Amino acid sequence: MKKEIDNKLNSKNIKPTAMRELVLQVLIEQKTAISLPQLEHKFEKVDKATLYRTLKTFEKNKLIHSIDDGSGTVKYALCQDTCECMPEELHVHFLCTKCNQTLCLNDFPIPSISLPNNFSLESVNMVVKGVCSNCKK
Amino acid sequence: MKKEIDNKLNSKNIKPTAMRELVLQVLIEQKTAISLPQLEHKFEKVDKATLYRTLKTFEKNKLIHSIDDGSGTVKYALCQDTCECMPEELHVHFLCTKCNQTLCLNDFPIPSISLPNNFSLESVNMVVKGVCSNCKK
DNA sequence: ATTGTTGATGCAACCGGGTTGCAAAGTTAC
DNA sequence: GTAACTTTGCAACCCGGTTGCATCAACAAT
């Protein structure tokens, strides 16, 4: 377990510290995207700044990606193992208006789009709001 | 001029006050989306809260719509005259990474998308980042 | 015109997410 | 063991957004 987590960290060139192991643990157990404030609540007593920097480190090293779902707070989710966070790999994010969970629709790539003349495209953020299958039951 | 502005306000059932006329004036002159803080700078001396509530009123009455372009601050832009802010009327927003302006691509509807089984769709937010035609020159 | 009601405005204060500076603790290299 | 570097914890700050409250303006009824 710990072995697996350390492997993941090492494979992304992140020095495994106790803190980082704990955070990654939570991120793995978590099936949906999680925000910094939400992450804080997962622990008895943590320092916000440390969590913040941990997430930033994870993000920089492409272990996780950040998601702006329009809720006002940025959320984070694990990248796919092979992810390099390139434009082609971008997927749609879904925000359930019932349970308020945000999730990666990894199998749903963002549709390509045309732009006005002389506009060039760098990246696209696409967030779908609706009700997830869990809340539909 | 003032006539035209008051007409616009009245047509959306917004009581025309001096404040609101001023704000709408700015919004009309403005070709790109504008944030509350940016709007504040357009005036010598205004109260943030008043501007805030003015924008909220405008938004509620569908004179403007809010745009979350991922920049961290919400921006606002005039709706098309006939706009009812329905899902079908949603358009793509563009954020230029050079000039940092956000604009409505009114002629570019958001492409339809498929979702996993048992997911239902309520709305979609799509923001494209890139370089606008102005900055390309 | 006077009063009363409603809505708009201005001011101050607050909230919460995000971020940084700095010193202490931990880790690594030599 | 010591020096160099990294990570952590604490505090404080920034800024956009938001609310409470008192004041002021607009308007209606009498």
PDB file of C-alpha atoms in Angstrom, chain B:
ATOM      1  CA  MET B   1     -28.114  58.262 -26.041  1.00  0.00           C
ATOM      2  CA  LYS B   2     -29.552  58.351 -22.571  1.00  0.00           C
ATOM      3  CA  LYS B   3     -32.866  57.539 -24.216  1.00  0.00           C
ATOM      4  CA  GLU B   4     -31.433  54.423 -25.757  1.00  0.00           C
ATOM      5  CA  ILE B   5     -29.958  53.308 -22.464  1.00  0.00           C
ATOM      6  CA  ASP B   6     -33.155  53.854 -20.547  1.00  0.00           C
ATOM      7  CA  ASN B   7     -35.015  51.924 -23.190  1.00  0.00           C
ATOM      8  CA  LYS B   8     -32.706  49.002 -22.732  1.00  0.00           C
ATOM      9  CA  LEU B   9     -33.203  49.109 -18.978  1.00  0.00           C
ATOM     10  CA  ASN B  10     -36.945  49.446 -19.241  1.00  0.00           C
ATOM     11  CA  SER B  11     -37.206  46.639 -21.749  1.00  0.00           C
ATOM     12  CA  LYS B  12     -35.683  44.348 -19.144  1.00  0.00           C
ATOM     13  CA  ASN B  13     -37.830  45.734 -16.351  1.00  0.00           C
ATOM     14  CA  ILE B  14     -34.995  47.474 -14.587  1.00  0.00           C
ATOM     15  CA  LYS B  15     -35.800  50.816 -13.049  1.00  0.00           C
ATOM     16  CA  PRO B  16     -33.407  53.344 -14.588  1.00  0.00           C
ATOM     17  CA  THR B  17     -31.357  55.087 -11.931  1.00  0.00           C
ATOM     18  CA  ALA B  18     -28.352  57.308 -12.428  1.00  0.00           C
ATOM     19  CA  MET B  19     -26.059  54.554 -11.246  1.00  0.00           C
ATOM     20  CA  ARG B  20     -27.532  51.964 -13.542  1.00  0.00           C
ATOM     21  CA  GLU B  21     -27.384  54.245 -16.521  1.00  0.00           C
ATOM     22  CA  LEU B  22     -23.706  54.850 -15.892  1.00  0.00           C
ATOM     23  CA  VAL B  23     -22.933  51.181 -15.526  1.00  0.00           C
ATOM     24  CA  LEU B  24     -24.892  50.164 -18.599  1.00  0.00           C
ATOM     25  CA  GLN B  25     -23.170  52.926 -20.542  1.00  0.00           C
ATOM     26  CA  VAL B  26     -19.800  51.399 -19.700  1.00  0.00           C
ATOM     27  CA  LEU B  27     -21.006  47.910 -20.531  1.00  0.00           C
ATOM     28  CA  ILE B  28     -22.202  49.055 -23.941  1.00  0.00           C
ATOM     29  CA  GLU B  29     -18.972  50.847 -24.782  1.00  0.00           C
ATOM     30  CA  GLN B  30     -17.042  47.847 -23.596  1.00  0.00           C
ATOM     31  CA  LYS B  31     -16.610  45.318 -26.389  1.00  0.00           C
ATOM     32  CA  THR B  32     -15.226  42.637 -24.105  1.00  0.00           C
ATOM     33  CA  ALA B  33     -16.387  41.094 -20.874  1.00  0.00           C
ATOM     34  CA  ILE B  34     -15.575  43.009 -17.714  1.00  0.00           C
ATOM     35  CA  SER B  35     -15.173  42.027 -14.103  1.00  0.00           C
ATOM     36  CA  LEU B  36     -16.427  43.789 -11.002  1.00  0.00           C
ATOM     37  CA  PRO B  37     -12.942  44.978 -10.000  1.00  0.00           C
ATOM     38  CA  GLN B  38     -12.302  46.208 -13.538  1.00  0.00           C
ATOM     39  CA  LEU B  39     -15.604  48.007 -13.512  1.00  0.00           C
ATOM     40  CA  GLU B  40     -14.657  49.717 -10.278  1.00  0.00           C
ATOM     41  CA  HIS B  41     -11.623  51.237 -11.963  1.00  0.00           C
ATOM     42  CA  LYS B  42     -13.788  52.760 -14.635  1.00  0.00           C
ATOM     43  CA  PHE B  43     -15.126  55.233 -12.118  1.00  0.00           C
ATOM     44  CA  GLU B  44     -13.427  57.818  -9.973  1.00  0.00           C
ATOM     45  CA  LYS B  45     -15.282  56.888  -6.871  1.00  0.00           C
ATOM     46  CA  VAL B  46     -17.901  54.190  -6.606  1.00  0.00           C
ATOM     47  CA  ASP B  47     -19.016  51.789  -4.002  1.00  0.00           C
ATOM     48  CA  LYS B  48     -18.083  48.197  -4.758  1.00  0.00           C
ATOM     49  CA  ALA B  49     -21.262  46.913  -3.138  1.00  0.00           C
ATOM     50  CA  THR B  50     -23.459  49.123  -5.260  1.00  0.00           C
ATOM     51  CA  LEU B  51     -21.734  48.005  -8.433  1.00  0.00           C
ATOM     52  CA  TYR B  52     -22.024  44.442  -7.248  1.00  0.00           C
ATOM     53  CA  ARG B  53     -25.740  44.736  -6.691  1.00  0.00           C
ATOM     54  CA  THR B  54     -26.195  46.572  -9.950  1.00  0.00           C
ATOM     55  CA  LEU B  55     -24.532  43.744 -11.836  1.00  0.00           C
ATOM     56  CA  LYS B  56     -26.604  41.195  -9.962  1.00  0.00           C
ATOM     57  CA  THR B  57     -29.764  43.038 -10.894  1.00  0.00           C
ATOM     58  CA  PHE B  58     -28.679  43.226 -14.521  1.00  0.00           C
ATOM     59  CA  GLU B  59     -27.903  39.535 -14.508  1.00  0.00           C
ATOM     60  CA  LYS B  60     -31.155  38.543 -12.868  1.00  0.00           C
ATOM     61  CA  ASN B  61     -33.057  40.485 -15.488  1.00  0.00           C
ATOM     62  CA  LYS B  62     -31.034  38.987 -18.308  1.00  0.00           C
ATOM     63  CA  LEU B  63     -29.483  42.191 -19.475  1.00  0.00           C
ATOM     64  CA  ILE B  64     -26.035  40.693 -18.936  1.00  0.00           C
ATOM     65  CA  HIS B  65     -24.672  37.235 -18.326  1.00  0.00           C
ATOM     66  CA  SER B  66     -21.793  36.182 -16.133  1.00  0.00           C
ATOM     67  CA  ILE B  67     -18.763  34.387 -17.483  1.00  0.00           C
ATOM     68  CA  ASP B  68     -16.392  32.217 -15.554  1.00  0.00           C
ATOM     69  CA  ASP B  69     -13.351  32.117 -17.760  1.00  0.00           C
ATOM     70  CA  GLY B  70     -11.153  30.441 -15.199  1.00  0.00           C
ATOM     71  CA  SER B  71      -9.235  33.607 -14.442  1.00  0.00           C
ATOM     72  CA  GLY B  72     -10.506  33.585 -10.890  1.00  0.00           C
ATOM     73  CA  THR B  73     -12.757  36.590 -11.254  1.00  0.00           C
ATOM     74  CA  VAL B  74     -16.193  36.469 -12.797  1.00  0.00           C
ATOM     75  CA  LYS B  75     -16.724  38.651 -15.826  1.00  0.00           C
ATOM     76  CA  TYR B  76     -19.905  40.086 -17.282  1.00  0.00           C
ATOM     77  CA  ALA B  77     -21.048  40.878 -20.790  1.00  0.00           C
ATOM     78  CA  LEU B  78     -24.225  42.152 -22.383  1.00  0.00           C
ATOM     79  CA  CYS B  79     -26.669  39.552 -23.581  1.00  0.00           C
ATOM     80  CA  GLN B  80     -27.896  39.620 -27.141  1.00  0.00           C
ATOM     81  CA  ASP B  81     -31.090  41.639 -27.361  1.00  0.00           C
ATOM     82  CA  THR B  82     -33.243  38.605 -27.784  1.00  0.00           C
ATOM     83  CA  CYS B  83     -31.387  36.446 -25.291  1.00  0.00           C
ATOM     84  CA  GLU B  84     -33.321  34.504 -22.726  1.00  0.00           C
ATOM     85  CA  CYS B  85     -30.226  32.800 -21.375  1.00  0.00           C
ATOM     86  CA  MET B  86     -31.567  29.382 -22.230  1.00  0.00           C
ATOM     87  CA  PRO B  87     -29.243  26.385 -22.583  1.00  0.00           C
ATOM     88  CA  GLU B  88     -29.563  26.421 -26.345  1.00  0.00           C
ATOM     89  CA  GLU B  89     -28.361  29.975 -26.472  1.00  0.00           C
ATOM     90  CA  LEU B  90     -25.100  29.297 -24.706  1.00  0.00           C
ATOM     91  CA  HIS B  91     -22.055  30.266 -26.664  1.00  0.00           C
ATOM     92  CA  VAL B  92     -18.350  29.733 -26.380  1.00  0.00           C
ATOM     93  CA  HIS B  93     -16.233  32.263 -24.504  1.00  0.00           C
ATOM     94  CA  PHE B  94     -12.729  33.104 -25.502  1.00  0.00           C
ATOM     95  CA  LEU B  95      -9.911  34.235 -23.246  1.00  0.00           C
ATOM     96  CA  CYS B  96      -6.940  35.781 -25.000  1.00  0.00           C
ATOM     97  CA  THR B  97      -3.719  34.882 -23.261  1.00  0.00           C
ATOM     98  CA  LYS B  98      -1.976  37.901 -24.742  1.00  0.00           C
ATOM     99  CA  CYS B  99      -4.295  40.810 -23.991  1.00  0.00           C
ATOM    100  CA  ASN B 100      -6.153  38.977 -21.272  1.00  0.00           C
ATOM    101  CA  GLN B 101      -9.519  40.020 -22.649  1.00  0.00           C
ATOM    102  CA  THR B 102     -12.517  37.768 -22.498  1.00  0.00           C
ATOM    103  CA  LEU B 103     -15.074  37.826 -25.238  1.00  0.00           C
ATOM    104  CA  CYS B 104     -18.288  36.184 -26.288  1.00  0.00           C
ATOM    105  CA  LEU B 105     -18.152  34.157 -29.463  1.00  0.00           C
ATOM    106  CA  ASN B 106     -21.839  34.660 -30.019  1.00  0.00           C
ATOM    107  CA  ASP B 107     -21.784  32.934 -33.374  1.00  0.00           C
ATOM    108  CA  PHE B 108     -20.123  29.844 -32.005  1.00  0.00           C
ATOM    109  CA  PRO B 109     -22.597  27.677 -30.168  1.00  0.00           C
ATOM    110  CA  ILE B 110     -21.279  25.092 -27.780  1.00  0.00           C
ATOM    111  CA  PRO B 111     -21.033  21.741 -29.559  1.00  0.00           C
ATOM    112  CA  SER B 112     -23.351  19.091 -28.267  1.00  0.00           C
ATOM    113  CA  ILE B 113     -21.785  16.348 -26.271  1.00  0.00           C
ATOM    114  CA  SER B 114     -22.575  12.842 -25.178  1.00  0.00           C
ATOM    115  CA  LEU B 115     -22.504  11.824 -21.552  1.00  0.00           C
ATOM    116  CA  PRO B 116     -22.138   8.510 -19.750  1.00  0.00           C
ATOM    117  CA  ASN B 117     -25.265   6.441 -19.191  1.00  0.00           C
ATOM    118  CA  ASN B 118     -27.762   7.913 -16.770  1.00  0.00           C
ATOM    119  CA  PHE B 119     -26.145  11.309 -16.676  1.00  0.00           C
ATOM    120  CA  SER B 120     -28.388  14.215 -17.503  1.00  0.00           C
ATOM    121  CA  LEU B 121     -27.253  17.550 -18.822  1.00  0.00           C
ATOM    122  CA  GLU B 122     -28.339  20.941 -17.538  1.00  0.00           C
ATOM    123  CA  SER B 123     -25.795  23.382 -18.877  1.00  0.00           C
ATOM    124  CA  VAL B 124     -22.336  23.559 -20.324  1.00  0.00           C
ATOM    125  CA  ASN B 125     -19.557  26.042 -19.852  1.00  0.00           C
ATOM    126  CA  MET B 126     -16.900  26.147 -22.524  1.00  0.00           C
ATOM    127  CA  VAL B 127     -13.971  28.503 -22.440  1.00  0.00           C
ATOM    128  CA  VAL B 128     -11.323  28.527 -25.104  1.00  0.00           C
ATOM    129  CA  LYS B 129      -7.919  29.992 -24.383  1.00  0.00           C
ATOM    130  CA  GLY B 130      -5.701  31.228 -27.143  1.00  0.00           C
ATOM    131  CA  VAL B 131      -4.728  34.357 -29.005  1.00  0.00           C
ATOM    132  CA  CYS B 132      -7.336  36.668 -30.469  1.00  0.00           C
ATOM    133  CA  SER B 133      -7.185  38.192 -33.924  1.00  0.00           C
ATOM    134  CA  ASN B 134      -6.225  41.567 -32.534  1.00  0.00           C
ATOM    135  CA  CYS B 135      -3.130  40.242 -30.825  1.00  0.00           C
ATOM    136  CA  LYS B 136      -2.179  38.153 -33.831  1.00  0.00           C
ATOM    137  CA  LYS B 137      -1.326  41.156 -35.950  1.00  0.00           C
TER     138      LYS B 137
END
